[in-house]
Amino acid sequence: MTDAAHLTPQAAFEMLLAGNGRFVDGTPHHPNQDAARRAQTAPSQTPFAVLFGCSDSRLAAEIIFDQGLGDLFVVRTAGHVLGPEVLGSIEYGVSVLGTPLVIVLGHDSCGAVGATREAVAAGSSGDGFVRDVIERVTPSVLAANAAGYTDNSDFIDEHIRHTVALLLDRSQTIAAAVAAGTTAVVGLSYRLVDGTAHLVTTRGLDLPAAA
């Protein structure tokens, strides 16, 4: 079993990207998916990353990062919008399970971002509880509009950056772990066509490609 307590945030990030590389190349290892792993993880879990992503059915985390049982602590909502339950779940992964990495995973063709762009343009707010999702994505869309963005990918990246910033602003637990160097928060954007995950922003890792 991967011992997250002995992984640095950098090593955890490299493990995650290596898995995505295998998925993209069509050479997945399908690790930790057998009966032995099931028995090994039954008493406890030590995931090496918390993955907070969009609920989109095309973003199955263990598949696109070629991981298995006990490797990822996955939290998903439409448009990766944050609420108290989500923050509590991510804090649990960081403070109780000791994961050295938190990933915020957005993707192109995100329905939540697209719906919010339409709602903002029309001056509407959506129906039912979809309205709550739209309200939480709206600050990202307004910021992208203010920056003069027109391409959908720029709106997606802005929403990923906003979510990463919000995580650290709202959670003292996560912010303290990042400040201590025990955890890093990384924003990635996933491309549905080719399966690649691209770096958007990072807190706690020195990655030159980060925005």
Short mmCIF file of C-alpha atoms in Angstrom, two decimals:
data_model
loop_
_atom_site.label_atom_id
_atom_site.label_comp_id
_atom_site.label_asym_id
_atom_site.label_seq_id
_atom_site.Cartn_x
_atom_site.Cartn_y
_atom_site.Cartn_z
CA MET A 1 0.00 0.00 0.00
CA THR A 2 1.28 3.48 -0.83
CA ASP A 3 2.18 5.20 2.44
CA ALA A 4 1.03 8.79 1.96
CA ALA A 5 2.74 9.87 5.16
CA HIS A 6 6.12 9.20 3.55
CA LEU A 7 5.37 10.91 0.23
CA THR A 8 6.23 14.52 -0.43
CA PRO A 9 3.68 16.67 -2.26
CA GLN A 10 6.05 16.70 -5.25
CA ALA A 11 6.34 12.90 -5.31
CA ALA A 12 2.57 12.50 -5.02
CA PHE A 13 2.05 14.91 -7.92
CA GLU A 14 4.55 13.03 -10.06
CA MET A 15 2.77 9.74 -9.30
CA LEU A 16 -0.53 11.23 -10.37
CA LEU A 17 0.87 12.65 -13.63
CA ALA A 18 2.62 9.37 -14.42
CA GLY A 19 -0.71 7.59 -14.15
CA ASN A 20 -2.35 10.11 -16.46
CA GLY A 21 0.49 9.61 -18.92
CA ARG A 22 -0.16 5.88 -19.00
CA PHE A 23 -3.87 6.48 -19.55
CA VAL A 24 -3.18 8.89 -22.42
CA ASP A 25 -0.69 6.52 -24.05
CA GLY A 26 -3.10 3.61 -23.83
CA THR A 27 -0.77 1.65 -21.56
CA PRO A 28 -2.54 1.70 -18.17
CA HIS A 29 -1.23 -0.60 -15.44
CA HIS A 30 -4.60 -0.84 -13.65
CA PRO A 31 -2.74 -0.98 -10.33
CA ASN A 32 -4.20 -1.96 -6.98
CA GLN A 33 -7.41 -3.38 -8.41
CA ASP A 34 -7.20 -7.03 -7.37
CA ALA A 35 -8.42 -9.10 -4.44
CA ALA A 36 -5.13 -8.71 -2.59
CA ARG A 37 -5.42 -4.93 -2.68
CA ARG A 38 -9.04 -5.16 -1.54
CA ALA A 39 -7.98 -7.16 1.49
CA GLN A 40 -5.02 -4.88 2.15
CA THR A 41 -7.12 -1.71 2.23
CA ALA A 42 -10.06 -3.12 4.20
CA PRO A 43 -8.67 -2.16 7.65
CA SER A 44 -7.63 1.40 6.73
CA GLN A 45 -6.88 3.79 3.90
CA THR A 46 -3.81 5.89 3.08
CA PRO A 47 -4.59 7.68 -0.20
CA PHE A 48 -1.78 9.74 -1.63
CA ALA A 49 -4.05 12.47 -2.99
CA VAL A 50 -7.41 14.11 -2.45
CA LEU A 51 -9.01 14.66 -5.83
CA PHE A 52 -11.76 17.28 -5.87
CA GLY A 53 -13.28 17.31 -9.32
CA CYS A 54 -16.36 17.93 -11.37
CA SER A 55 -19.10 15.30 -11.23
CA ASP A 56 -19.04 14.92 -15.03
CA SER A 57 -19.38 11.23 -15.91
CA ARG A 58 -16.34 11.47 -18.20
CA LEU A 59 -13.97 12.31 -15.31
CA ALA A 60 -13.68 8.97 -13.51
CA ALA A 61 -10.62 9.81 -11.40
CA GLU A 62 -9.16 6.33 -10.87
CA ILE A 63 -9.39 5.64 -14.60
CA ILE A 64 -7.93 8.84 -16.04
CA PHE A 65 -5.05 8.78 -13.53
CA ASP A 66 -4.61 4.98 -13.67
CA GLN A 67 -4.98 4.37 -9.94
CA GLY A 68 -6.76 1.78 -7.85
CA LEU A 69 -8.32 0.97 -4.49
CA GLY A 70 -7.07 3.17 -1.67
CA ASP A 71 -5.02 5.49 -3.89
CA LEU A 72 -7.30 8.52 -4.21
CA PHE A 73 -9.76 10.18 -1.83
CA VAL A 74 -12.31 11.49 -4.33
CA VAL A 75 -14.79 14.32 -3.78
CA ARG A 76 -16.95 15.47 -6.71
CA THR A 77 -19.61 18.10 -7.30
CA ALA A 78 -21.01 19.69 -10.47
CA GLY A 79 -18.55 22.38 -11.55
CA HIS A 80 -16.35 21.48 -8.52
CA VAL A 81 -18.33 23.98 -6.45
CA LEU A 82 -17.47 24.28 -2.76
CA GLY A 83 -19.82 23.93 0.19
CA PRO A 84 -19.32 23.04 3.87
CA GLU A 85 -19.59 19.29 3.26
CA VAL A 86 -17.00 19.45 0.50
CA LEU A 87 -14.61 21.52 2.61
CA GLY A 88 -15.04 19.09 5.49
CA SER A 89 -14.37 16.12 3.23
CA ILE A 90 -11.19 17.64 1.82
CA GLU A 91 -10.02 18.67 5.30
CA TYR A 92 -10.61 15.08 6.42
CA GLY A 93 -8.36 13.85 3.64
CA VAL A 94 -5.62 16.31 4.60
CA SER A 95 -5.77 16.32 8.42
CA VAL A 96 -6.99 12.82 9.25
CA LEU A 97 -5.73 10.71 6.34
CA GLY A 98 -2.57 12.77 5.90
CA THR A 99 -2.69 13.12 2.12
CA PRO A 100 0.19 15.23 0.79
CA LEU A 101 -1.67 16.48 -2.29
CA VAL A 102 -5.02 18.07 -3.11
CA ILE A 103 -6.03 18.26 -6.77
CA VAL A 104 -8.77 20.53 -8.10
CA LEU A 105 -9.79 19.02 -11.42
CA GLY A 106 -11.77 20.98 -14.00
CA HIS A 107 -12.34 20.11 -17.63
CA ASP A 108 -13.27 21.51 -21.02
CA SER A 109 -16.93 21.53 -22.06
CA CYS A 110 -17.95 21.88 -18.41
CA GLY A 111 -21.73 22.11 -18.29
CA ALA A 112 -21.75 24.06 -15.02
CA VAL A 113 -19.46 26.77 -16.39
CA GLY A 114 -21.36 26.88 -19.69
CA ALA A 115 -24.72 27.17 -17.92
CA THR A 116 -23.36 29.93 -15.70
CA ARG A 117 -22.03 31.89 -18.68
CA GLU A 118 -25.47 31.68 -20.27
CA ALA A 119 -27.22 32.66 -17.03
CA VAL A 120 -24.95 35.66 -16.50
CA ALA A 121 -25.45 36.81 -20.09
CA ALA A 122 -29.23 36.44 -19.78
CA GLY A 123 -29.48 37.88 -16.28
CA SER A 124 -31.11 34.67 -15.01
CA SER A 125 -30.20 32.35 -12.16
CA GLY A 126 -31.40 28.83 -13.02
CA ASP A 127 -34.09 26.64 -11.50
CA GLY A 128 -34.23 24.52 -8.37
CA PHE A 129 -30.95 23.64 -6.73
CA VAL A 130 -29.13 24.14 -10.04
CA ARG A 131 -29.38 27.81 -9.06
CA ASP A 132 -27.00 27.14 -6.17
CA VAL A 133 -24.41 25.67 -8.53
CA ILE A 134 -24.73 28.64 -10.88
CA GLU A 135 -24.41 31.11 -8.01
CA ARG A 136 -21.17 29.48 -6.87
CA VAL A 137 -19.65 29.48 -10.36
CA THR A 138 -20.76 33.06 -11.08
CA PRO A 139 -17.75 34.79 -9.41
CA SER A 140 -15.41 32.89 -11.73
CA VAL A 141 -17.43 33.83 -14.80
CA LEU A 142 -17.60 37.48 -13.76
CA ALA A 143 -13.84 37.54 -13.20
CA ALA A 144 -13.23 35.99 -16.62
CA ASN A 145 -15.56 38.52 -18.23
CA ALA A 146 -13.77 41.36 -16.47
CA ALA A 147 -10.44 40.05 -17.76
CA GLY A 148 -11.78 40.16 -21.31
CA TYR A 149 -11.71 36.42 -21.87
CA THR A 150 -13.85 34.96 -24.65
CA ASP A 151 -12.49 31.44 -25.08
CA ASN A 152 -14.20 28.77 -23.00
CA SER A 153 -10.86 27.29 -21.90
CA ASP A 154 -9.98 30.59 -20.25
CA PHE A 155 -13.24 30.52 -18.31
CA ILE A 156 -12.51 26.95 -17.20
CA ASP A 157 -9.01 27.90 -16.04
CA GLU A 158 -10.32 30.95 -14.19
CA HIS A 159 -12.83 28.78 -12.36
CA ILE A 160 -10.09 26.30 -11.40
CA ARG A 161 -7.92 29.13 -10.07
CA HIS A 162 -10.88 30.55 -8.16
CA THR A 163 -11.62 27.16 -6.56
CA VAL A 164 -8.00 26.66 -5.49
CA ALA A 165 -7.90 30.15 -3.97
CA LEU A 166 -11.23 29.60 -2.24
CA LEU A 167 -10.03 26.34 -0.71
CA LEU A 168 -7.12 28.05 0.97
CA ASP A 169 -9.10 31.16 1.90
CA ARG A 170 -11.91 29.23 3.57
CA SER A 171 -9.99 26.36 5.17
CA GLN A 172 -7.42 27.19 7.82
CA THR A 173 -6.58 23.49 7.99
CA ILE A 174 -5.61 23.27 4.32
CA ALA A 175 -3.85 26.65 4.34
CA ALA A 176 -1.78 25.61 7.37
CA ALA A 177 -0.80 22.31 5.74
CA VAL A 178 0.32 24.13 2.60
CA ALA A 179 2.26 26.68 4.65
CA ALA A 180 3.96 23.85 6.54
CA GLY A 181 4.93 22.13 3.30
CA THR A 182 3.11 18.90 4.16
CA THR A 183 0.42 19.36 1.51
CA ALA A 184 0.17 21.11 -1.84
CA VAL A 185 -2.94 22.18 -3.75
CA VAL A 186 -2.77 21.91 -7.53
CA GLY A 187 -5.35 22.94 -10.14
CA LEU A 188 -5.53 20.82 -13.29
CA SER A 189 -7.63 21.09 -16.42
CA TYR A 190 -8.60 17.87 -18.19
CA ARG A 191 -9.12 17.61 -21.95
CA LEU A 192 -11.86 15.19 -22.85
CA VAL A 193 -10.65 14.41 -26.37
CA ASP A 194 -7.09 13.31 -25.60
CA GLY A 195 -7.34 12.58 -21.87
CA THR A 196 -4.52 14.88 -20.83
CA ALA A 197 -4.45 16.82 -17.55
CA HIS A 198 -2.78 20.25 -17.77
CA LEU A 199 -1.42 22.37 -14.97
CA VAL A 200 -3.35 25.59 -14.29
CA THR A 201 -2.19 26.74 -10.87
CA THR A 202 -0.42 25.48 -7.78
CA ARG A 203 -0.01 26.38 -4.13
CA GLY A 204 2.86 24.69 -2.35
CA LEU A 205 4.77 23.28 -5.32
CA ASP A 206 7.47 25.05 -7.29
CA LEU A 207 6.33 24.20 -10.81
CA PRO A 208 7.49 26.67 -13.49
CA ALA A 209 4.57 25.89 -15.80
CA ALA A 210 2.03 26.93 -13.16
CA ALA A 211 -0.10 30.00 -13.78
#
